[in-house]
PDB file of C-alpha atoms in Angstrom:
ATOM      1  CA  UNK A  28     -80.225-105.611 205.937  1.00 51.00           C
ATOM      2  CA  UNK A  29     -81.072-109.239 206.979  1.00 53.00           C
ATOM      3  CA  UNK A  30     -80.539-112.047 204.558  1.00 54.00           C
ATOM      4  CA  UNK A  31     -83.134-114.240 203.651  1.00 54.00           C
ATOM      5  CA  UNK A  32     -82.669-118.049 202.422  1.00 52.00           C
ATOM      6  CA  UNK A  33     -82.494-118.211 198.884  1.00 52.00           C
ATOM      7  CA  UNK A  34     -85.221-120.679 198.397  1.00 52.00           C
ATOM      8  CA  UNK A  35     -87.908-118.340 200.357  1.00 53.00           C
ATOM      9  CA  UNK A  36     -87.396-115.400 197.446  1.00 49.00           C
ATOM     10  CA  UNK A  37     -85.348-114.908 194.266  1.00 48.00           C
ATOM     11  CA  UNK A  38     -82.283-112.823 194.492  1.00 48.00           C
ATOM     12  CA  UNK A  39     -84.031-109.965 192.192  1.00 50.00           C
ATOM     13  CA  UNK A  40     -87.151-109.897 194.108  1.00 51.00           C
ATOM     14  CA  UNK A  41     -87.928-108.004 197.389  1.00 53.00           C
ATOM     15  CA  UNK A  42     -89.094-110.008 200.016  1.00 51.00           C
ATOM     16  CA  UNK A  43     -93.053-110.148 200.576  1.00 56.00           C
ATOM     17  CA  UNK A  44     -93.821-107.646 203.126  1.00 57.00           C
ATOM     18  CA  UNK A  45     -92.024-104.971 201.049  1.00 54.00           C
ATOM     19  CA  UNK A  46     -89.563-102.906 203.247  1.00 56.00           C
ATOM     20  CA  UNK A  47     -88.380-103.189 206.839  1.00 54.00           C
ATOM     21  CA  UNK A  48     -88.411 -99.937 208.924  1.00 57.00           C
ATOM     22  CA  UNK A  49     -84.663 -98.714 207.719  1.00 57.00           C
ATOM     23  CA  UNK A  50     -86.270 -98.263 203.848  1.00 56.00           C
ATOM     24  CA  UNK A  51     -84.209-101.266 202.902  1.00 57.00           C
ATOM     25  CA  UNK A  52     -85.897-103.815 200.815  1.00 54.00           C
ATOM     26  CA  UNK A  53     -84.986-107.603 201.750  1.00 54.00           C
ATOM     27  CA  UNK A  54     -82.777-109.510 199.085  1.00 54.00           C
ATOM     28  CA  UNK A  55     -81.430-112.848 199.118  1.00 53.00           C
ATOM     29  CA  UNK A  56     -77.988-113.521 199.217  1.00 55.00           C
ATOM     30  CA  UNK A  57     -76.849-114.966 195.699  1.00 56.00           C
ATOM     31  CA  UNK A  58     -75.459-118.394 196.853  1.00 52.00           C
ATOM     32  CA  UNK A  59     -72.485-119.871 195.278  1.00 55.00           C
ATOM     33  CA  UNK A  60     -73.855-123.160 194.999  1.00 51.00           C
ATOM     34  CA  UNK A  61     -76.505-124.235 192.159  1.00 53.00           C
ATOM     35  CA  UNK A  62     -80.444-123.503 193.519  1.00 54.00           C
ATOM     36  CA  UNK A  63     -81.396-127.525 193.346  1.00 51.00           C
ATOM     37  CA  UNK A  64     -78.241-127.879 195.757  1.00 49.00           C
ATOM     38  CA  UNK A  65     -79.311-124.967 198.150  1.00 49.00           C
ATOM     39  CA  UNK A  66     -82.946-125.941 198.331  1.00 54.00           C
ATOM     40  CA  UNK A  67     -82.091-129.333 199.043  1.00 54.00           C
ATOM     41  CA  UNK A  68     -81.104-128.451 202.341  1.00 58.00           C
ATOM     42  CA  UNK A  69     -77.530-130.075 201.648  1.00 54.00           C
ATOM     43  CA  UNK A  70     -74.749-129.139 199.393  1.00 56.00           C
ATOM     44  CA  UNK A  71     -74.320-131.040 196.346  1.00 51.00           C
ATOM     45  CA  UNK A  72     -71.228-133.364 197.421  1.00 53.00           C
ATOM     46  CA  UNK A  73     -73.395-134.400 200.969  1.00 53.00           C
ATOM     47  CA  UNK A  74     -75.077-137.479 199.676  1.00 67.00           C
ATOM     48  CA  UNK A  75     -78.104-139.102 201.343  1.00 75.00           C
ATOM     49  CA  UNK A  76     -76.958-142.064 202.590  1.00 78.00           C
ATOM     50  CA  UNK A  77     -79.404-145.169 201.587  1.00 87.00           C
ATOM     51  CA  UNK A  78     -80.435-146.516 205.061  1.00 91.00           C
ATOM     52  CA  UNK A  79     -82.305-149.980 205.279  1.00 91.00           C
ATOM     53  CA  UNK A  80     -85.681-149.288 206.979  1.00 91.00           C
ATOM     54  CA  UNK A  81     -87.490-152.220 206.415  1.00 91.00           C
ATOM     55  CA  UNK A  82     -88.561-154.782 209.039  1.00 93.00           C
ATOM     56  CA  UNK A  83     -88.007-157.572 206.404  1.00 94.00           C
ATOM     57  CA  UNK A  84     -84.451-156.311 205.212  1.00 92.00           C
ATOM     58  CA  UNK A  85     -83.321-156.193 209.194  1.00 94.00           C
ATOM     59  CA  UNK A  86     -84.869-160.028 209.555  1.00 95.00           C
ATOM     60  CA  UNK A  87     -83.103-161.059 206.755  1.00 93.00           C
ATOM     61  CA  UNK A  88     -79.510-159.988 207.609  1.00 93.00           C
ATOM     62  CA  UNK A  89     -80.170-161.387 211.000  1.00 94.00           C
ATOM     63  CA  UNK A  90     -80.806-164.646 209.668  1.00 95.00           C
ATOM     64  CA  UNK A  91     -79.002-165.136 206.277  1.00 95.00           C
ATOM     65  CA  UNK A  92     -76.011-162.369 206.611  1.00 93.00           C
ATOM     66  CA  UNK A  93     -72.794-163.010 208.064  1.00 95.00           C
ATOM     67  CA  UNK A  94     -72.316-161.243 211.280  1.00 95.00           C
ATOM     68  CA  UNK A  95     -69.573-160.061 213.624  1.00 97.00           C
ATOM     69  CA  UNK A  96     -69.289-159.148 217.161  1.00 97.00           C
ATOM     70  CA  UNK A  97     -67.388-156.960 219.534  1.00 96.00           C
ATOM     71  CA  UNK A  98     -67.766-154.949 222.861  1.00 96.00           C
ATOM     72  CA  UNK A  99     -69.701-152.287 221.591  1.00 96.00           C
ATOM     73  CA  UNK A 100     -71.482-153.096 218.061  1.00 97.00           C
ATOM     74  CA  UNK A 101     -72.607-156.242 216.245  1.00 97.00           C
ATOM     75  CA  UNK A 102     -72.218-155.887 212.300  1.00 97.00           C
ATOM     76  CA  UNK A 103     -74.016-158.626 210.077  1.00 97.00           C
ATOM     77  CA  UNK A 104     -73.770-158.031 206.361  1.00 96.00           C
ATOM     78  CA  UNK A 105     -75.124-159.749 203.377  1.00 95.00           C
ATOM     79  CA  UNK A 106     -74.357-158.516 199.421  1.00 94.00           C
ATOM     80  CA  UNK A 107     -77.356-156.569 197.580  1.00 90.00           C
ATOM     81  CA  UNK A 108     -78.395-156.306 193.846  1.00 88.00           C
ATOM     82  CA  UNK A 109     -78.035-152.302 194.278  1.00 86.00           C
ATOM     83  CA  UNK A 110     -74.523-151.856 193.792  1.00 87.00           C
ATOM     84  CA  UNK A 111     -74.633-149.560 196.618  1.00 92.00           C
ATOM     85  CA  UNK A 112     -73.786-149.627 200.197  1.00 93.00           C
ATOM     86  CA  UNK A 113     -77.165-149.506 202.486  1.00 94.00           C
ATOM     87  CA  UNK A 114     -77.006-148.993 206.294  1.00 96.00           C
ATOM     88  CA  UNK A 115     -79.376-149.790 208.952  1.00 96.00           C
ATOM     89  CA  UNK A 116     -78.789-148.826 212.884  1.00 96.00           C
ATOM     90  CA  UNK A 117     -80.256-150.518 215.626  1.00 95.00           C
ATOM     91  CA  UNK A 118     -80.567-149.285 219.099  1.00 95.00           C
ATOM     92  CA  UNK A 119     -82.675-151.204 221.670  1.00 94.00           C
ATOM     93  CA  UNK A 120     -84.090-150.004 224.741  1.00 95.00           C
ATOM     94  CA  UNK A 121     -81.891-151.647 226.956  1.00 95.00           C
ATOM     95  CA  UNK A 122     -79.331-148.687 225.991  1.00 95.00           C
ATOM     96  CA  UNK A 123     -81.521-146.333 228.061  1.00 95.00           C
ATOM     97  CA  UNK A 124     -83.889-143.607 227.028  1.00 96.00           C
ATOM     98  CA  UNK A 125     -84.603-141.969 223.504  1.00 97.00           C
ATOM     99  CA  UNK A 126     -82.054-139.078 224.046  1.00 97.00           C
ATOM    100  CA  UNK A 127     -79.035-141.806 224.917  1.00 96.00           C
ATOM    101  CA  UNK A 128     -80.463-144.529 222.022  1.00 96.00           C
ATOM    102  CA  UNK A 129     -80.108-141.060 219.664  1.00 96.00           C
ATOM    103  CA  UNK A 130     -76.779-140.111 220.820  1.00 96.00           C
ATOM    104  CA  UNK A 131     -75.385-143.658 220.248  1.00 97.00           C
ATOM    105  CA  UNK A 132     -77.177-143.493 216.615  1.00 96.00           C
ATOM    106  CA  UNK A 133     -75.737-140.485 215.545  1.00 96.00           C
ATOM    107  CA  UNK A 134     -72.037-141.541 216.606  1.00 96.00           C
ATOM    108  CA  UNK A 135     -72.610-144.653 214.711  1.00 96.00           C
ATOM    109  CA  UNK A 136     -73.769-142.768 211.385  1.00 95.00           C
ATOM    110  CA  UNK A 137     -70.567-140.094 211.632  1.00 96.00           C
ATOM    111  CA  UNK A 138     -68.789-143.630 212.290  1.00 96.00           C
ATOM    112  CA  UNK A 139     -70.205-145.029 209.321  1.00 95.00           C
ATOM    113  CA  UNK A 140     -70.117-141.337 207.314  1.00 94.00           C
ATOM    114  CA  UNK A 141     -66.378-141.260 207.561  1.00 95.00           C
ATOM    115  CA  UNK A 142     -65.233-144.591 206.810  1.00 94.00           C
ATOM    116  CA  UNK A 143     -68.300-145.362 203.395  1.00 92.00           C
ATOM    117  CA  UNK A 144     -65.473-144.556 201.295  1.00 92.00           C
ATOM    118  CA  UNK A 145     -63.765-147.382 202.604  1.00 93.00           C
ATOM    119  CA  UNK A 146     -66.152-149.747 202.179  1.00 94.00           C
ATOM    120  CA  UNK A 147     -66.692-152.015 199.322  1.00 93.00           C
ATOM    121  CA  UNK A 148     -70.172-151.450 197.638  1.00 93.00           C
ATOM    122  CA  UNK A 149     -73.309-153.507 197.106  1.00 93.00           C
ATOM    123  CA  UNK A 150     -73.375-154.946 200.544  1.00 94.00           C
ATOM    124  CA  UNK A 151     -76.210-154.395 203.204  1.00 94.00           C
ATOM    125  CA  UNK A 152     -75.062-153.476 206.508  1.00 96.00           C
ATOM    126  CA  UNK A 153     -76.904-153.483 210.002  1.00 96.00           C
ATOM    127  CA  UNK A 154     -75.000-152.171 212.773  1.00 97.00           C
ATOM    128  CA  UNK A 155     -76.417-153.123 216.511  1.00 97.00           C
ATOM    129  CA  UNK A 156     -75.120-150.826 219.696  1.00 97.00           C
ATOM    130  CA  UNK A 157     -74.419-152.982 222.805  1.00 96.00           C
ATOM    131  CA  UNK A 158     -75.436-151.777 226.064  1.00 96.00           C
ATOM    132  CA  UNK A 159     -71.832-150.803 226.625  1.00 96.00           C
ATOM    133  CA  UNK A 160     -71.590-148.448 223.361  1.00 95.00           C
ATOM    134  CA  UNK A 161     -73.432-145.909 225.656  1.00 95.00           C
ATOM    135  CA  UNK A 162     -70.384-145.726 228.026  1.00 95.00           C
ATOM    136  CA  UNK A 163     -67.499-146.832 225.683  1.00 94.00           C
ATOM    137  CA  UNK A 164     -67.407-143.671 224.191  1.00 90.00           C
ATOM    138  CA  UNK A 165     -66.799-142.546 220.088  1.00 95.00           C
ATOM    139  CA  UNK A 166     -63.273-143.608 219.723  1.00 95.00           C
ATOM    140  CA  UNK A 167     -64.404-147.294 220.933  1.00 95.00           C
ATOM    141  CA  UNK A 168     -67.362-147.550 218.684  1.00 96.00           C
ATOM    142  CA  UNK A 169     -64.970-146.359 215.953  1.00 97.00           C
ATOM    143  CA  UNK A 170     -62.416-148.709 216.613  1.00 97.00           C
ATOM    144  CA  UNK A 171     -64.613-151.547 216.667  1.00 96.00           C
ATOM    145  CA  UNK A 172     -66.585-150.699 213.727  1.00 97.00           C
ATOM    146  CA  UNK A 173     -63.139-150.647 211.759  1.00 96.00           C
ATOM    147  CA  UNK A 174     -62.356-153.233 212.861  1.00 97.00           C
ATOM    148  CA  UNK A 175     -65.274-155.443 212.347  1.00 97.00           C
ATOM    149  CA  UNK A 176     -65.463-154.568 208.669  1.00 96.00           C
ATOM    150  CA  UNK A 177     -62.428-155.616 208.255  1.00 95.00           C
ATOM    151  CA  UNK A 178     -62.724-158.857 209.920  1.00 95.00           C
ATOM    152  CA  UNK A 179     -65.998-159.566 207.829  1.00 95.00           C
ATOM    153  CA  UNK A 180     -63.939-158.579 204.507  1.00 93.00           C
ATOM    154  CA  UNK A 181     -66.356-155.185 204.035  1.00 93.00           C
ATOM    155  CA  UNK A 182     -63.444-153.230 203.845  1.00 92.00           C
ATOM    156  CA  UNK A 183     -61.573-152.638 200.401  1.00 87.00           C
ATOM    157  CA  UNK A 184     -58.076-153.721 199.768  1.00 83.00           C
ATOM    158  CA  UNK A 185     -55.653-150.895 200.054  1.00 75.00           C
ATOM    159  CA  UNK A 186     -53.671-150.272 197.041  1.00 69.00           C
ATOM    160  CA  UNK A 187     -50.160-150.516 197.526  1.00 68.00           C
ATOM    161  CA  UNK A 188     -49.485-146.923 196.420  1.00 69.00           C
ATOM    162  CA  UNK A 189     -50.620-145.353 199.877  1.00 59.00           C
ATOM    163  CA  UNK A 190     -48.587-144.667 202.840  1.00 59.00           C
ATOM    164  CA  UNK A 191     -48.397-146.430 206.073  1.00 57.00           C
ATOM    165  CA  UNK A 192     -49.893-144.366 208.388  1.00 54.00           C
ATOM    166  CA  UNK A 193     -53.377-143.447 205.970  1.00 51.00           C
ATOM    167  CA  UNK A 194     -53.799-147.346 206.564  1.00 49.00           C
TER     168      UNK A 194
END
């Protein structure tokens, strides 16, 4: 019997089409995770992250925000009324084509994805990929990301409760 997606029929119902050539009626697979959640495309604790996308919003941290530089990214920063972290990721065409521009994008937002936690809220964030990101590799874009925030105070304070080597 093949499963269907939950959100194409209800678990009680057979699928439209009625029966596949075995006799067996298609059912959905109950899922373990509330419908809103499954339909959604993402599970419940995957957030959306809130991306800047804005022409404005980008000028304005260029201009206004404090910024940061090293071999691979630029960060600039400037605090927001939202109480919530927003990200924007630039890639110009200097980097190469779209497929290279895409890969360095997606490194940057598992970059960013991993280390939000870490991050104190109500800030706007634009991170810009050098032309040597493409090369460098993840573990250099992570490295300087980290270590950017922290030299730009984006980072929170640790609490003096956690070990050494989670720092």
């Amino acid at each position: 019997m093949s499963r269907l997606h939950p959100c194409d029929v209800s678990a009680d119902k057979p699928a439209p089409g009625g029966r596949r050539r075995g006799g067996q009626a298609q059912v959905a697979a109950p899922s373990p995770l509330p419908a809103a959640a499954v339909c959604s495309g993402r599970p419940e604790s995957m957030k959306k992250t809130v991306t800047i996308k804005s022409n404005r919003d980008f000028q304005r941290l260029y201009r206004r925000g404090r910024s940061a530089a090293g071999p691979t990214l630029v960060l600039y920063w400037q605090r927001n009324r939202k109480g919530e972290i927003r990200v924007g990721i630039t890639t110009g065409t200097k980097l190469g084509h779209a497929v290279v521009r895409n890969r360095v994008r997606r490194q940057i937002r598992e970059i960013y994805r991993l280390h939000k936690d870490e991050l104190v809220p109500g800030r706007d964030i634009v991170v810009v990929a050098r032309v040597r990101a493409v090369s460098a590799g993840y573990r250099a874009m992570e490295r300087d990301f980290l270590r950017l925030t922290k030299k730009l105070g984006l980072r929170k304070p640790v609490s003096p409760t956690e070990p050494e080597a989670e720092r």
